[in-house]
């Protein structure tokens, strides 16, 4: 099993590499999906105690080098290791003819690619919290690029009045061309009490290049937290604080989730609104997000 | 040794408790200092490879329940488990007659209280990253309260135009009275790539109550990071990014460190400046910070 894990890690290194051509990335991501879910198939499934209404969660329990390891919580309704649907989704993205009727299943396979890689890493390299986050960012970047057909950048120039130009590292920025808005896409596996960073990064771009030049649109995996002793899963959501950030720091046009917390749905009806949606919606509404 | 650790944890619970009277807190903190450094005295000292110019670091290596555990990196020049100087410092704070000639030693004992508690927790409860942060916040709050003689609050009212008052959780706020500026004090053991949160929280207070109503003044322990395999210690510092935050998000009047990174010293001469200083300076300059 360690060997299969090493194969997955090596595919991950390929996805991370900027040199890969797009057709190769398609193969690497599909293989990560296939191998990660196959590897997880060897492990026991442990039901977790869900404290989230209408959602149920489980985790994988593996024994690695004599020690028991648990994966992170996985949403039972979203875990769907179906490679055929994954291939359909990717083909639809590339052809621009994504079937709207397939939304629900597409969201499930996107979630499953992300969470299965994270779960494998939890079990085989549990001290390494960086790899899941890095993989998730490259994975979401790969999907958005398939749709928008542009490569993202991860820095902007800041013009200094004293003539010292500074390059500022940023989250993913997809630029659709001159005189068009640009997507600013922070990608995180969760935000919890760090969500204010999303608004603060948007504020920087607004400050440097002007308001509405960049469309703020974070993509997040989930907000679950598992209590180690009781196996209870909760979602850490702070909707009232998000509204204060949207009022006093900057404006995020969308917040997308793979495992969408219900607690954020009502923010679409607040003043000012925050549109928090399942990530699959982006692929159908991106022109609207960008032009309205 | 586990018993001594449990005694320290029980003292920690007392310090956290809001019920304790001030005179009791003095005793609890002094005992945490005494017991933590005594407990660490049982462990082997391991020299680390410092990649930070002019600083050397070590850690404690303990064997707990058959497993080897390492503490976080400790600055050799600042580790000074001297209870007499600690008592002098606390007495000086309370009387308002702190000896300026003792600055260097006072900073060392403040650092040693904080880092020795963290190191003990690293060794006995290494998965628990929350306790060191919580202790550090209560400890810094305790010291500032000794000087300013006011209790901090940790929330503010946000006035909503539609009449729905919202209470917003905040970092520590010390209010010296009506028509006087208030200190806004985020306390963190490190910031690394999360530093932007300090400016964003200040931005919220500026937005809700107006610019310069709250004096932003974070207190941080250190920015060290230890690479597990090579035992190399680096400092994660991002001075150019801090300047962009100070330009485009909000204004922090001071940033205080217990183990001050040299990389931030030059920011005092930037335009706009960021005054990053050793924490001990606060106790001598607080009236200036507050009124200028």
Short mmCIF file of C-alpha atoms in Angstrom, two decimals, chain A residues 7-149:
data_model
loop_
_atom_site.label_atom_id
_atom_site.label_comp_id
_atom_site.label_asym_id
_atom_site.label_seq_id
_atom_site.Cartn_x
_atom_site.Cartn_y
_atom_site.Cartn_z
CA UNK A 7 2.68 6.54 -6.91
CA UNK A 8 -0.05 9.00 -5.90
CA UNK A 9 2.53 11.39 -4.45
CA UNK A 10 4.52 11.21 -7.65
CA UNK A 11 1.41 12.05 -9.70
CA UNK A 12 0.82 14.94 -7.30
CA UNK A 13 4.33 16.22 -8.04
CA UNK A 14 3.49 16.14 -11.74
CA UNK A 15 0.26 18.10 -11.27
CA UNK A 16 2.17 20.68 -9.23
CA UNK A 17 4.83 21.04 -11.88
CA UNK A 18 4.22 24.00 -14.15
CA UNK A 19 5.92 22.27 -17.05
CA UNK A 20 3.16 19.72 -17.70
CA UNK A 21 1.01 20.17 -20.79
CA UNK A 22 -2.76 20.24 -20.28
CA UNK A 23 -3.45 16.84 -21.81
CA UNK A 24 -0.96 15.29 -19.39
CA UNK A 25 -2.60 17.03 -16.44
CA UNK A 26 -5.93 15.42 -17.44
CA UNK A 27 -4.30 12.01 -17.15
CA UNK A 28 -2.50 12.76 -13.87
CA UNK A 29 -5.64 14.06 -12.15
CA UNK A 30 -7.72 11.11 -13.36
CA UNK A 31 -5.06 8.71 -12.09
CA UNK A 32 -4.90 10.43 -8.70
CA UNK A 33 -8.67 10.01 -8.47
CA UNK A 34 -8.54 6.33 -9.48
CA UNK A 35 -5.59 5.37 -7.30
CA UNK A 36 -6.66 7.34 -4.22
CA UNK A 37 -10.15 5.86 -4.14
CA UNK A 38 -8.71 2.38 -4.86
CA UNK A 39 -6.25 2.75 -1.99
CA UNK A 40 -8.98 3.93 0.37
CA UNK A 41 -10.97 0.81 -0.61
CA UNK A 42 -8.52 -1.19 1.52
CA UNK A 43 -9.49 0.63 4.69
CA UNK A 44 -12.28 0.28 7.16
CA UNK A 45 -15.12 2.82 7.04
CA UNK A 46 -15.93 4.42 10.38
CA UNK A 47 -19.22 6.26 10.79
CA UNK A 48 -18.86 9.59 12.53
CA UNK A 49 -21.38 11.37 14.75
CA UNK A 50 -22.72 14.22 12.65
CA UNK A 51 -23.71 17.39 14.51
CA UNK A 52 -24.55 18.99 11.15
CA UNK A 53 -28.28 18.83 10.32
CA UNK A 54 -29.09 16.87 7.13
CA UNK A 55 -25.51 15.69 6.59
CA UNK A 56 -23.78 12.45 7.53
CA UNK A 57 -20.04 11.85 7.68
CA UNK A 58 -17.60 8.94 7.82
CA UNK A 59 -13.85 8.55 7.81
CA UNK A 60 -11.40 5.87 6.71
CA UNK A 61 -9.47 3.99 9.40
CA UNK A 62 -6.15 2.46 8.34
CA UNK A 63 -3.29 0.78 10.14
CA UNK A 64 0.03 2.07 8.82
CA UNK A 65 3.32 0.81 10.27
CA UNK A 66 1.51 -0.61 13.27
CA UNK A 67 -0.32 2.62 14.14
CA UNK A 68 -3.98 3.36 13.62
CA UNK A 69 -4.64 6.42 11.48
CA UNK A 70 -7.91 8.18 10.71
CA UNK A 71 -8.68 10.28 7.65
CA UNK A 72 -10.53 13.56 7.86
CA UNK A 73 -14.37 13.53 7.81
CA UNK A 74 -15.98 12.77 4.44
CA UNK A 75 -19.56 13.77 3.55
CA UNK A 76 -21.38 10.47 2.79
CA UNK A 77 -23.74 12.02 0.26
CA UNK A 78 -20.91 13.59 -1.72
CA UNK A 79 -18.45 10.67 -1.80
CA UNK A 80 -18.87 9.19 -5.27
CA UNK A 81 -15.78 7.51 -6.76
CA UNK A 82 -17.13 7.31 -10.31
CA UNK A 83 -14.42 7.73 -12.91
CA UNK A 84 -16.81 7.69 -15.89
CA UNK A 85 -18.70 10.71 -14.61
CA UNK A 86 -15.40 12.42 -13.88
CA UNK A 87 -14.32 11.89 -17.50
CA UNK A 88 -17.70 13.20 -18.75
CA UNK A 89 -17.29 16.30 -16.62
CA UNK A 90 -13.78 17.04 -17.91
CA UNK A 91 -14.86 16.47 -21.51
CA UNK A 92 -17.86 18.76 -21.00
CA UNK A 93 -15.62 21.48 -19.53
CA UNK A 94 -13.25 21.28 -22.47
CA UNK A 95 -15.92 21.26 -25.15
CA UNK A 96 -17.88 24.03 -23.41
CA UNK A 97 -20.97 21.79 -23.52
CA UNK A 98 -21.41 20.83 -19.91
CA UNK A 99 -24.73 19.09 -19.24
CA UNK A 100 -26.67 21.18 -16.68
CA UNK A 101 -28.66 18.08 -15.68
CA UNK A 102 -25.42 16.49 -14.46
CA UNK A 103 -24.67 19.24 -11.90
CA UNK A 104 -25.29 17.17 -8.81
CA UNK A 105 -23.07 14.28 -9.91
CA UNK A 106 -20.37 16.61 -11.20
CA UNK A 107 -20.16 18.32 -7.81
CA UNK A 108 -19.85 14.91 -6.17
CA UNK A 109 -16.95 13.76 -8.32
CA UNK A 110 -15.11 17.09 -7.88
CA UNK A 111 -15.54 16.68 -4.12
CA UNK A 112 -14.40 13.05 -4.29
CA UNK A 113 -11.18 13.80 -6.17
CA UNK A 114 -10.26 16.43 -3.57
CA UNK A 115 -11.30 14.61 -0.42
CA UNK A 116 -9.89 11.20 -1.44
CA UNK A 117 -6.43 12.65 -2.04
CA UNK A 118 -6.62 14.47 1.32
CA UNK A 119 -7.81 11.29 3.08
CA UNK A 120 -4.96 9.21 1.65
CA UNK A 121 -2.49 11.82 2.81
CA UNK A 122 -4.09 11.99 6.28
CA UNK A 123 -3.51 8.26 6.69
CA UNK A 124 -0.01 7.95 5.22
CA UNK A 125 1.49 11.32 6.18
CA UNK A 126 -0.67 12.66 8.98
CA UNK A 127 1.80 15.32 10.18
CA UNK A 128 1.90 16.88 6.73
CA UNK A 129 -0.87 19.47 6.60
CA UNK A 130 0.63 21.34 3.67
CA UNK A 131 0.28 18.77 0.87
CA UNK A 132 -3.56 18.56 0.94
CA UNK A 133 -3.83 22.35 0.73
CA UNK A 134 -1.31 22.58 -2.10
CA UNK A 135 -2.96 19.77 -4.04
CA UNK A 136 -6.38 21.34 -3.59
CA UNK A 137 -5.16 24.66 -4.95
CA UNK A 138 -3.60 23.05 -8.03
CA UNK A 139 -6.70 20.93 -8.58
CA UNK A 140 -9.12 23.88 -8.49
CA UNK A 141 -6.74 25.91 -10.64
CA UNK A 142 -6.71 23.06 -13.17
CA UNK A 143 -10.52 23.00 -13.36
CA UNK A 144 -10.97 26.75 -13.70
CA UNK A 145 -8.28 26.85 -16.38
CA UNK A 146 -10.11 24.14 -18.32
CA UNK A 147 -13.15 26.42 -18.44
CA UNK A 148 -11.55 29.86 -18.85
CA UNK A 149 -8.71 28.73 -21.13
#
